[in-house]
Amino acid sequence: MSVQDDKRENQLRKLFHLEKRDESRIGTDAVLDLDGVEIPFELKSTTTDSVTTARDFGKEHIRKWKNKHWLIGFYDKKQELERCLYGSPETMAPWIKSIEEYIKPDIQILEGLLRPGVITLPLLYKILGQQEVYDIKDAIKIQKRQFSNEQYKKMMDVFEDRVVRRNKVIKQPIGYSRQRMLEILELRCRYLVDRGSTLNNPHINAKYFTGEEGPGTDLNSASWKTVDLDNPAEHLKELVKEALQQKQIAFQIIEETKLVEEITEEFLQQEAGEEDEED
């Protein structure tokens, strides 16, 4: 994230009384405290009509963004906030689904390369040599910076006895078995597969916000709500509450429809049984 993007995100948090929780790169940008419930938000800002998303956009982004609420700030060339749009998870669902479908064939192709029997001991020996026990330097050669020091230690499954105070003996982790190194190698391969099936910063086109064309044409412009900048924090809460209520109503309709279908099916089965008895 550029310094300017970071500055705009901080401004949006402050303006809408949002809090930052997750510091990870594709974690949660901010949360809204709604009557004691934390609502996760994805924050975006732009000086154009379209919005950039993320580098290496892939399965992990899709998984994390499916339940996020969205707040998008549109700025002028002088970095002054002109307007903000709010979108619920349902508002962004068609766009996310379109990206998911776009990269799905690539994922299937690359995952086919990881079929059973591909990650084997001969491959491990070719990379690290044949050893009974591998150390943390070997693990880092494979997994690079994908693990923290704590994770590397937690993955160790080879121990030796160590005497501490009062002659107490504890199990001290010292390395990794061949089987554990195979597991680490497979994790690395899956990471590379995921990287190979990503998109480089797909844009949310300007017309998506109005429903004119592309993903989301089944949604009208009312799907995205303009937030009142004269009363931003309170209006955002109102919009979120409205979206949650609509989702609850939709869920109830689906459940009621399922119930009606089950009752109808049961009734038809009973009628069929009665006709068989008459015959």
Coordinates of C-alpha atoms in Angstrom, one line a residue, residues 57-238:
F57 CA -5.6 -11.6 -5.9
G58 CA -6.5 -15.3 -5.4
K59 CA -8.3 -17.8 -3.3
E60 CA -7.3 -16.3 0.0
H61 CA -8.7 -12.9 -0.9
I62 CA -12.0 -14.5 -2.1
R63 CA -12.3 -16.5 1.1
K64 CA -11.7 -13.4 3.3
W65 CA -13.7 -10.9 1.3
K66 CA -17.0 -13.0 0.9
N67 CA -18.3 -11.8 4.3
K68 CA -16.8 -8.3 4.3
H69 CA -18.7 -5.0 4.2
W70 CA -17.2 -2.4 1.9
L71 CA -16.5 1.3 2.2
I72 CA -15.1 3.1 -0.8
G73 CA -13.9 6.7 -0.7
F74 CA -13.7 8.7 -3.9
Y75 CA -11.2 11.5 -3.8
D76 CA -10.4 14.4 -6.1
K77 CA -6.9 15.1 -7.5
K78 CA -6.2 17.3 -4.4
Q79 CA -6.9 14.3 -2.1
E80 CA -10.1 15.8 -0.9
L81 CA -12.9 13.3 -0.1
E82 CA -15.8 13.9 -2.5
R83 CA -18.1 10.9 -1.7
C84 CA -18.3 7.5 -0.1
L85 CA -20.1 4.4 -1.1
Y86 CA -21.2 1.6 1.2
G87 CA -21.7 -2.0 -0.1
S88 CA -22.8 -5.1 1.9
P89 CA -21.3 -8.5 1.3
E90 CA -24.3 -9.2 -1.0
T91 CA -23.5 -6.1 -3.0
M92 CA -20.0 -7.3 -3.8
A93 CA -20.9 -11.0 -4.1
P94 CA -21.4 -11.0 -8.0
W95 CA -18.1 -9.3 -8.6
I96 CA -16.2 -11.7 -6.3
K97 CA -18.1 -14.6 -7.9
S98 CA -17.0 -13.5 -11.3
I99 CA -13.3 -13.4 -10.3
E100 CA -13.7 -16.8 -8.6
E101 CA -15.1 -18.3 -11.8
Y102 CA -12.3 -16.6 -13.9
I103 CA -9.4 -18.2 -12.0
K104 CA -11.2 -21.5 -11.3
P105 CA -9.8 -23.3 -14.4
D106 CA -6.2 -22.2 -13.5
I107 CA -6.7 -23.5 -10.0
Q108 CA -7.9 -26.9 -11.3
I109 CA -5.0 -27.2 -13.7
L110 CA -2.4 -26.4 -11.1
E111 CA -3.9 -28.5 -8.4
G112 CA -3.8 -31.4 -10.9
L113 CA 0.0 -31.1 -10.7
L114 CA -0.2 -31.9 -7.0
R115 CA -2.0 -35.2 -7.5
P116 CA -1.1 -38.0 -5.0
G117 CA 2.4 -39.4 -5.6
V118 CA 4.0 -36.1 -6.9
I119 CA 5.4 -34.9 -3.6
T120 CA 7.6 -37.9 -2.6
L121 CA 10.9 -38.7 -0.8
P122 CA 12.9 -38.7 -4.0
L123 CA 11.8 -35.1 -4.7
L124 CA 12.7 -34.1 -1.1
Y125 CA 16.1 -35.8 -1.4
K126 CA 16.8 -34.0 -4.7
I127 CA 16.2 -30.7 -3.0
L128 CA 17.8 -31.2 0.4
G129 CA 19.7 -34.4 0.2
Q130 CA 18.9 -37.6 2.1
Q131 CA 19.0 -37.2 5.9
E132 CA 17.4 -38.9 8.9
V133 CA 16.7 -35.6 10.6
Y134 CA 16.4 -32.1 9.0
D135 CA 17.0 -28.9 10.8
I136 CA 15.4 -25.5 10.7
K137 CA 17.7 -24.2 8.0
D138 CA 16.5 -27.0 5.8
A139 CA 12.9 -26.1 6.5
I140 CA 13.6 -22.4 5.7
K141 CA 15.1 -23.4 2.4
I142 CA 11.8 -24.9 1.5
Q143 CA 9.2 -22.7 3.1
K144 CA 11.1 -19.4 3.0
R145 CA 9.3 -16.6 5.0
Q146 CA 5.9 -18.3 4.9
F147 CA 6.3 -19.4 8.5
S148 CA 7.1 -17.4 11.6
N149 CA 9.9 -18.7 13.9
E150 CA 7.2 -20.0 16.3
Q151 CA 5.5 -21.9 13.4
Y152 CA 8.9 -23.5 12.4
K153 CA 9.4 -24.7 16.0
K154 CA 5.9 -25.9 16.3
M155 CA 6.3 -28.1 13.2
M156 CA 9.3 -29.9 14.6
D157 CA 8.6 -33.5 15.4
V158 CA 12.0 -34.9 16.4
F159 CA 13.0 -34.4 20.0
E160 CA 15.8 -35.2 22.4
D161 CA 15.9 -35.4 26.1
R162 CA 17.2 -32.4 27.9
V163 CA 18.0 -32.2 31.6
V164 CA 17.0 -29.0 33.3
R165 CA 17.0 -27.9 37.0
R166 CA 16.4 -30.5 39.7
N167 CA 17.3 -33.2 37.2
K168 CA 14.0 -32.8 35.4
V169 CA 14.0 -34.2 31.9
I170 CA 12.1 -32.4 29.1
K171 CA 11.7 -33.1 25.4
Q172 CA 13.6 -30.6 23.4
P173 CA 12.6 -30.1 19.7
I174 CA 15.6 -30.4 17.5
G175 CA 14.4 -31.0 13.9
Y176 CA 12.0 -32.5 11.4
S177 CA 11.5 -36.1 10.3
R178 CA 11.4 -37.0 6.6
Q179 CA 7.6 -37.2 6.8
R180 CA 7.3 -33.8 8.4
M181 CA 9.6 -32.3 5.7
L182 CA 7.3 -33.8 3.0
E183 CA 4.4 -32.0 4.7
I184 CA 6.3 -28.7 4.6
L185 CA 7.3 -29.3 1.0
E186 CA 3.7 -29.9 0.1
L187 CA 2.6 -26.7 1.8
R188 CA 5.2 -24.8 -0.2
C189 CA 4.0 -26.4 -3.4
R190 CA 0.4 -25.4 -2.6
Y191 CA 1.5 -21.9 -1.9
L192 CA 3.2 -21.7 -5.3
V193 CA 0.1 -23.2 -6.9
D194 CA -2.0 -20.5 -5.3
R195 CA 0.4 -17.8 -6.5
G196 CA 0.2 -19.2 -10.0
S197 CA -3.6 -18.9 -10.0
T198 CA -3.9 -15.3 -8.9
L199 CA -4.8 -12.1 -10.8
N200 CA -2.6 -9.0 -10.6
N201 CA -4.8 -6.3 -9.1
P202 CA -8.2 -6.7 -10.8
H203 CA -10.1 -3.5 -10.9
I204 CA -13.7 -2.9 -9.9
N205 CA -15.0 -1.1 -12.9
A206 CA -16.9 2.2 -12.5
K207 CA -20.0 0.8 -14.1
Y208 CA -20.2 -1.9 -11.5
F209 CA -21.3 0.8 -9.0
T210 CA -24.2 1.8 -11.2
G211 CA -25.1 -1.7 -12.5
E212 CA -24.7 -0.6 -16.1
E213 CA -22.7 -3.6 -17.3
G214 CA -20.4 -6.4 -16.3
P215 CA -20.6 -8.2 -13.0
G216 CA -23.5 -7.0 -11.0
T217 CA -25.8 -5.9 -13.9
D218 CA -28.6 -7.8 -12.0
L219 CA -28.1 -5.2 -9.3
N220 CA -29.3 -1.6 -9.6
S221 CA -27.4 1.5 -8.5
A222 CA -29.3 1.4 -5.2
S223 CA -27.3 -1.6 -4.2
W224 CA -24.4 0.8 -3.4
K225 CA -25.4 3.4 -0.9
T226 CA -24.0 6.9 -0.8
V227 CA -23.0 7.7 2.8
D228 CA -24.0 11.1 4.1
L229 CA -20.7 12.9 4.8
D230 CA -22.4 15.4 7.1
N231 CA -23.3 12.6 9.5
P232 CA -20.9 9.8 8.3
A233 CA -20.6 7.5 11.3
E234 CA -24.2 7.4 12.3
H235 CA -25.4 7.0 8.7
L236 CA -23.0 4.2 8.0
K237 CA -24.4 2.3 11.1
E238 CA -27.9 2.8 9.7

